[in-house]
């Protein structure tokens, strides 16, 4: 992990979350070229703060979510924007880097529940809400993403 480009407060979040979410943190740090010096480092902090918030919300604020569901919500939060630079600036990546990033993404968010949660992070998610098709977990994911 190239710690020379990581902000100290972000490093604290990494140290806190890495033991519990190793695949998600690895994906976030290795796949997206989300470095401070390139103006993308805030994405890493954003995702890691959300993962911490998701843990607290699921377990600490009397929502009484099952630990396995809280874990999935936190995993999605930790990794959800890892492809942001690739999506917005594909020219910054070689074909090999693109392939590796997508491979790490699949490893970080492998289940159907992960993929269902990622739907809540789409800019058009409000349409699911308006049609009554959004789950409670998706709404939680959406609201936390907005912080």
PDB file of C-alpha atoms in Angstrom:
ATOM      1  CA  UNK A   1       0.000   0.000   0.000  1.00  0.00           C
ATOM      2  CA  UNK A   2       1.665   3.262  -1.106  1.00  0.00           C
ATOM      3  CA  UNK A   3       1.296   5.180   2.151  1.00  0.00           C
ATOM      4  CA  UNK A   4       3.196   8.201   0.820  1.00  0.00           C
ATOM      5  CA  UNK A   5       0.046   9.331  -1.033  1.00  0.00           C
ATOM      6  CA  UNK A   6      -2.455   8.668   1.754  1.00  0.00           C
ATOM      7  CA  UNK A   7      -3.616  11.479   4.037  1.00  0.00           C
ATOM      8  CA  UNK A   8      -2.918  10.695   7.734  1.00  0.00           C
ATOM      9  CA  UNK A   9      -6.607  10.770   8.717  1.00  0.00           C
ATOM     10  CA  UNK A  10      -7.403   8.401   5.853  1.00  0.00           C
ATOM     11  CA  UNK A  11      -4.591   6.117   7.019  1.00  0.00           C
ATOM     12  CA  UNK A  12      -6.294   5.901  10.412  1.00  0.00           C
ATOM     13  CA  UNK A  13      -9.497   4.741   8.713  1.00  0.00           C
ATOM     14  CA  UNK A  14      -7.547   2.199   6.668  1.00  0.00           C
ATOM     15  CA  UNK A  15      -5.893   0.844   9.800  1.00  0.00           C
ATOM     16  CA  UNK A  16      -9.299   0.618  11.488  1.00  0.00           C
ATOM     17  CA  UNK A  17     -11.129  -1.116   8.608  1.00  0.00           C
ATOM     18  CA  UNK A  18      -8.453  -3.203   6.845  1.00  0.00           C
ATOM     19  CA  UNK A  19      -8.609  -6.126   9.296  1.00  0.00           C
ATOM     20  CA  UNK A  20     -12.387  -6.503   8.859  1.00  0.00           C
ATOM     21  CA  UNK A  21     -12.740  -5.643   5.176  1.00  0.00           C
ATOM     22  CA  UNK A  22      -9.438  -6.616   3.535  1.00  0.00           C
ATOM     23  CA  UNK A  23     -10.790  -7.234   0.016  1.00  0.00           C
ATOM     24  CA  UNK A  24     -12.774  -4.017  -0.058  1.00  0.00           C
ATOM     25  CA  UNK A  25      -9.911  -1.872   1.229  1.00  0.00           C
ATOM     26  CA  UNK A  26      -7.460  -3.579  -1.134  1.00  0.00           C
ATOM     27  CA  UNK A  27      -9.783  -2.887  -4.056  1.00  0.00           C
ATOM     28  CA  UNK A  28     -10.203   0.752  -3.049  1.00  0.00           C
ATOM     29  CA  UNK A  29      -6.469   1.329  -2.683  1.00  0.00           C
ATOM     30  CA  UNK A  30      -5.114  -0.726  -5.572  1.00  0.00           C
ATOM     31  CA  UNK A  31      -7.557  -0.552  -8.430  1.00  0.00           C
ATOM     32  CA  UNK A  32      -8.674   2.990  -8.969  1.00  0.00           C
ATOM     33  CA  UNK A  33      -5.604   5.232  -8.910  1.00  0.00           C
ATOM     34  CA  UNK A  34      -7.356   7.267  -6.224  1.00  0.00           C
ATOM     35  CA  UNK A  35      -4.277   9.203  -5.123  1.00  0.00           C
ATOM     36  CA  UNK A  36      -4.179  12.529  -3.278  1.00  0.00           C
ATOM     37  CA  UNK A  37      -1.681  14.057  -5.709  1.00  0.00           C
ATOM     38  CA  UNK A  38      -4.029  13.389  -8.629  1.00  0.00           C
ATOM     39  CA  UNK A  39      -7.003  14.946  -6.856  1.00  0.00           C
ATOM     40  CA  UNK A  40      -8.766  11.632  -6.220  1.00  0.00           C
ATOM     41  CA  UNK A  41      -7.740  10.914  -2.622  1.00  0.00           C
ATOM     42  CA  UNK A  42     -10.979  12.298  -1.198  1.00  0.00           C
ATOM     43  CA  UNK A  43     -12.798   9.335  -2.752  1.00  0.00           C
ATOM     44  CA  UNK A  44     -10.895   6.917  -0.509  1.00  0.00           C
ATOM     45  CA  UNK A  45     -11.741   8.882   2.625  1.00  0.00           C
ATOM     46  CA  UNK A  46     -15.378   9.203   1.554  1.00  0.00           C
ATOM     47  CA  UNK A  47     -15.763   5.437   1.153  1.00  0.00           C
ATOM     48  CA  UNK A  48     -13.989   4.561   4.387  1.00  0.00           C
ATOM     49  CA  UNK A  49     -15.953   7.086   6.453  1.00  0.00           C
ATOM     50  CA  UNK A  50     -19.129   5.571   5.048  1.00  0.00           C
ATOM     51  CA  UNK A  51     -18.049   2.061   6.001  1.00  0.00           C
ATOM     52  CA  UNK A  52     -17.417   3.205   9.570  1.00  0.00           C
ATOM     53  CA  UNK A  53     -20.780   4.993   9.642  1.00  0.00           C
ATOM     54  CA  UNK A  54     -22.505   1.891   8.314  1.00  0.00           C
ATOM     55  CA  UNK A  55     -21.034  -0.216  11.103  1.00  0.00           C
ATOM     56  CA  UNK A  56     -22.225   2.267  13.716  1.00  0.00           C
ATOM     57  CA  UNK A  57     -25.659   2.638  12.181  1.00  0.00           C
ATOM     58  CA  UNK A  58     -26.210  -1.085  11.792  1.00  0.00           C
ATOM     59  CA  UNK A  59     -24.954  -2.144  15.184  1.00  0.00           C
ATOM     60  CA  UNK A  60     -24.784   0.899  17.383  1.00  0.00           C
ATOM     61  CA  UNK A  61     -27.990   2.845  16.813  1.00  0.00           C
ATOM     62  CA  UNK A  62     -30.605   0.261  17.706  1.00  0.00           C
ATOM     63  CA  UNK A  63     -31.481  -0.647  14.137  1.00  0.00           C
ATOM     64  CA  UNK A  64     -30.813  -4.184  15.257  1.00  0.00           C
ATOM     65  CA  UNK A  65     -29.622  -5.277  11.827  1.00  0.00           C
ATOM     66  CA  UNK A  66     -28.200  -8.788  11.648  1.00  0.00           C
ATOM     67  CA  UNK A  67     -24.380  -8.620  11.806  1.00  0.00           C
ATOM     68  CA  UNK A  68     -24.082 -10.299   8.403  1.00  0.00           C
ATOM     69  CA  UNK A  69     -26.283  -7.629   6.802  1.00  0.00           C
ATOM     70  CA  UNK A  70     -24.428  -4.810   8.543  1.00  0.00           C
ATOM     71  CA  UNK A  71     -21.230  -6.335   7.185  1.00  0.00           C
ATOM     72  CA  UNK A  72     -22.529  -6.295   3.598  1.00  0.00           C
ATOM     73  CA  UNK A  73     -23.653  -2.675   3.964  1.00  0.00           C
ATOM     74  CA  UNK A  74     -20.199  -1.716   5.276  1.00  0.00           C
ATOM     75  CA  UNK A  75     -18.436  -3.687   2.516  1.00  0.00           C
ATOM     76  CA  UNK A  76     -20.446  -1.889  -0.150  1.00  0.00           C
ATOM     77  CA  UNK A  77     -19.758   1.460   1.494  1.00  0.00           C
ATOM     78  CA  UNK A  78     -16.025   0.728   1.681  1.00  0.00           C
ATOM     79  CA  UNK A  79     -15.694  -0.179  -1.991  1.00  0.00           C
ATOM     80  CA  UNK A  80     -18.532   1.531  -3.826  1.00  0.00           C
ATOM     81  CA  UNK A  81     -16.595   4.372  -5.496  1.00  0.00           C
ATOM     82  CA  UNK A  82     -13.423   2.427  -6.223  1.00  0.00           C
ATOM     83  CA  UNK A  83     -14.083   2.575  -9.970  1.00  0.00           C
ATOM     84  CA  UNK A  84     -14.973   6.283 -10.030  1.00  0.00           C
ATOM     85  CA  UNK A  85     -11.760   7.442 -11.757  1.00  0.00           C
ATOM     86  CA  UNK A  86     -11.888   4.541 -14.196  1.00  0.00           C
ATOM     87  CA  UNK A  87     -15.477   5.434 -15.098  1.00  0.00           C
ATOM     88  CA  UNK A  88     -14.767   9.148 -15.483  1.00  0.00           C
ATOM     89  CA  UNK A  89     -11.227   9.010 -16.914  1.00  0.00           C
ATOM     90  CA  UNK A  90     -10.737   5.640 -18.640  1.00  0.00           C
ATOM     91  CA  UNK A  91      -7.822   7.064 -20.599  1.00  0.00           C
ATOM     92  CA  UNK A  92      -5.831   7.122 -17.329  1.00  0.00           C
ATOM     93  CA  UNK A  93      -5.746   3.293 -17.322  1.00  0.00           C
ATOM     94  CA  UNK A  94      -4.124   0.651 -19.479  1.00  0.00           C
ATOM     95  CA  UNK A  95      -6.259  -2.268 -20.615  1.00  0.00           C
ATOM     96  CA  UNK A  96      -4.465  -4.465 -18.090  1.00  0.00           C
ATOM     97  CA  UNK A  97      -5.227  -1.992 -15.273  1.00  0.00           C
ATOM     98  CA  UNK A  98      -8.876  -1.846 -16.308  1.00  0.00           C
ATOM     99  CA  UNK A  99      -9.138  -5.612 -16.298  1.00  0.00           C
ATOM    100  CA  UNK A 100      -7.459  -5.900 -12.897  1.00  0.00           C
ATOM    101  CA  UNK A 101      -9.705  -3.195 -11.420  1.00  0.00           C
ATOM    102  CA  UNK A 102     -12.839  -5.021 -12.570  1.00  0.00           C
ATOM    103  CA  UNK A 103     -11.492  -8.308 -11.232  1.00  0.00           C
ATOM    104  CA  UNK A 104     -10.832  -6.749  -7.806  1.00  0.00           C
ATOM    105  CA  UNK A 105     -14.306  -5.176  -7.877  1.00  0.00           C
ATOM    106  CA  UNK A 106     -15.917  -8.588  -8.341  1.00  0.00           C
ATOM    107  CA  UNK A 107     -13.852  -9.971  -5.464  1.00  0.00           C
ATOM    108  CA  UNK A 108     -14.770  -7.023  -3.220  1.00  0.00           C
ATOM    109  CA  UNK A 109     -18.520  -7.118  -3.925  1.00  0.00           C
ATOM    110  CA  UNK A 110     -19.270 -10.709  -4.947  1.00  0.00           C
ATOM    111  CA  UNK A 111     -22.814 -11.505  -3.781  1.00  0.00           C
ATOM    112  CA  UNK A 112     -26.245 -10.687  -5.131  1.00  0.00           C
ATOM    113  CA  UNK A 113     -26.922  -8.647  -1.990  1.00  0.00           C
ATOM    114  CA  UNK A 114     -23.779  -6.582  -2.670  1.00  0.00           C
ATOM    115  CA  UNK A 115     -24.953  -5.911  -6.206  1.00  0.00           C
ATOM    116  CA  UNK A 116     -28.467  -5.070  -5.020  1.00  0.00           C
ATOM    117  CA  UNK A 117     -27.006  -2.532  -2.591  1.00  0.00           C
ATOM    118  CA  UNK A 118     -24.863  -0.931  -5.288  1.00  0.00           C
ATOM    119  CA  UNK A 119     -28.098  -0.099  -7.151  1.00  0.00           C
ATOM    120  CA  UNK A 120     -28.823   2.388  -4.356  1.00  0.00           C
ATOM    121  CA  UNK A 121     -25.733   4.353  -5.324  1.00  0.00           C
ATOM    122  CA  UNK A 122     -26.933   5.091  -8.830  1.00  0.00           C
ATOM    123  CA  UNK A 123     -27.874   8.719  -9.556  1.00  0.00           C
ATOM    124  CA  UNK A 124     -31.309   7.494 -10.668  1.00  0.00           C
ATOM    125  CA  UNK A 125     -31.999   5.621  -7.428  1.00  0.00           C
ATOM    126  CA  UNK A 126     -34.725   8.094  -6.493  1.00  0.00           C
ATOM    127  CA  UNK A 127     -36.848   6.536  -9.237  1.00  0.00           C
ATOM    128  CA  UNK A 128     -36.803   3.202  -7.369  1.00  0.00           C
ATOM    129  CA  UNK A 129     -37.849   5.035  -4.217  1.00  0.00           C
ATOM    130  CA  UNK A 130     -40.705   6.826  -5.983  1.00  0.00           C
ATOM    131  CA  UNK A 131     -41.968   3.553  -7.465  1.00  0.00           C
ATOM    132  CA  UNK A 132     -41.798   1.860  -4.059  1.00  0.00           C
ATOM    133  CA  UNK A 133     -39.137  -0.590  -5.283  1.00  0.00           C
ATOM    134  CA  UNK A 134     -36.284   0.382  -2.944  1.00  0.00           C
ATOM    135  CA  UNK A 135     -35.489  -1.827   0.031  1.00  0.00           C
ATOM    136  CA  UNK A 136     -34.807  -0.459   3.500  1.00  0.00           C
ATOM    137  CA  UNK A 137     -31.157  -1.482   3.145  1.00  0.00           C
ATOM    138  CA  UNK A 138     -30.872   0.368  -0.161  1.00  0.00           C
ATOM    139  CA  UNK A 139     -32.350   3.482   1.424  1.00  0.00           C
ATOM    140  CA  UNK A 140     -29.834   3.253   4.268  1.00  0.00           C
ATOM    141  CA  UNK A 141     -26.999   2.834   1.732  1.00  0.00           C
ATOM    142  CA  UNK A 142     -28.258   5.829  -0.247  1.00  0.00           C
ATOM    143  CA  UNK A 143     -28.552   8.081   2.802  1.00  0.00           C
ATOM    144  CA  UNK A 144     -25.116   7.166   4.127  1.00  0.00           C
ATOM    145  CA  UNK A 145     -23.612   7.782   0.681  1.00  0.00           C
ATOM    146  CA  UNK A 146     -24.953  11.310   0.845  1.00  0.00           C
ATOM    147  CA  UNK A 147     -22.760  12.187   3.854  1.00  0.00           C
TER     148      UNK A 147
END
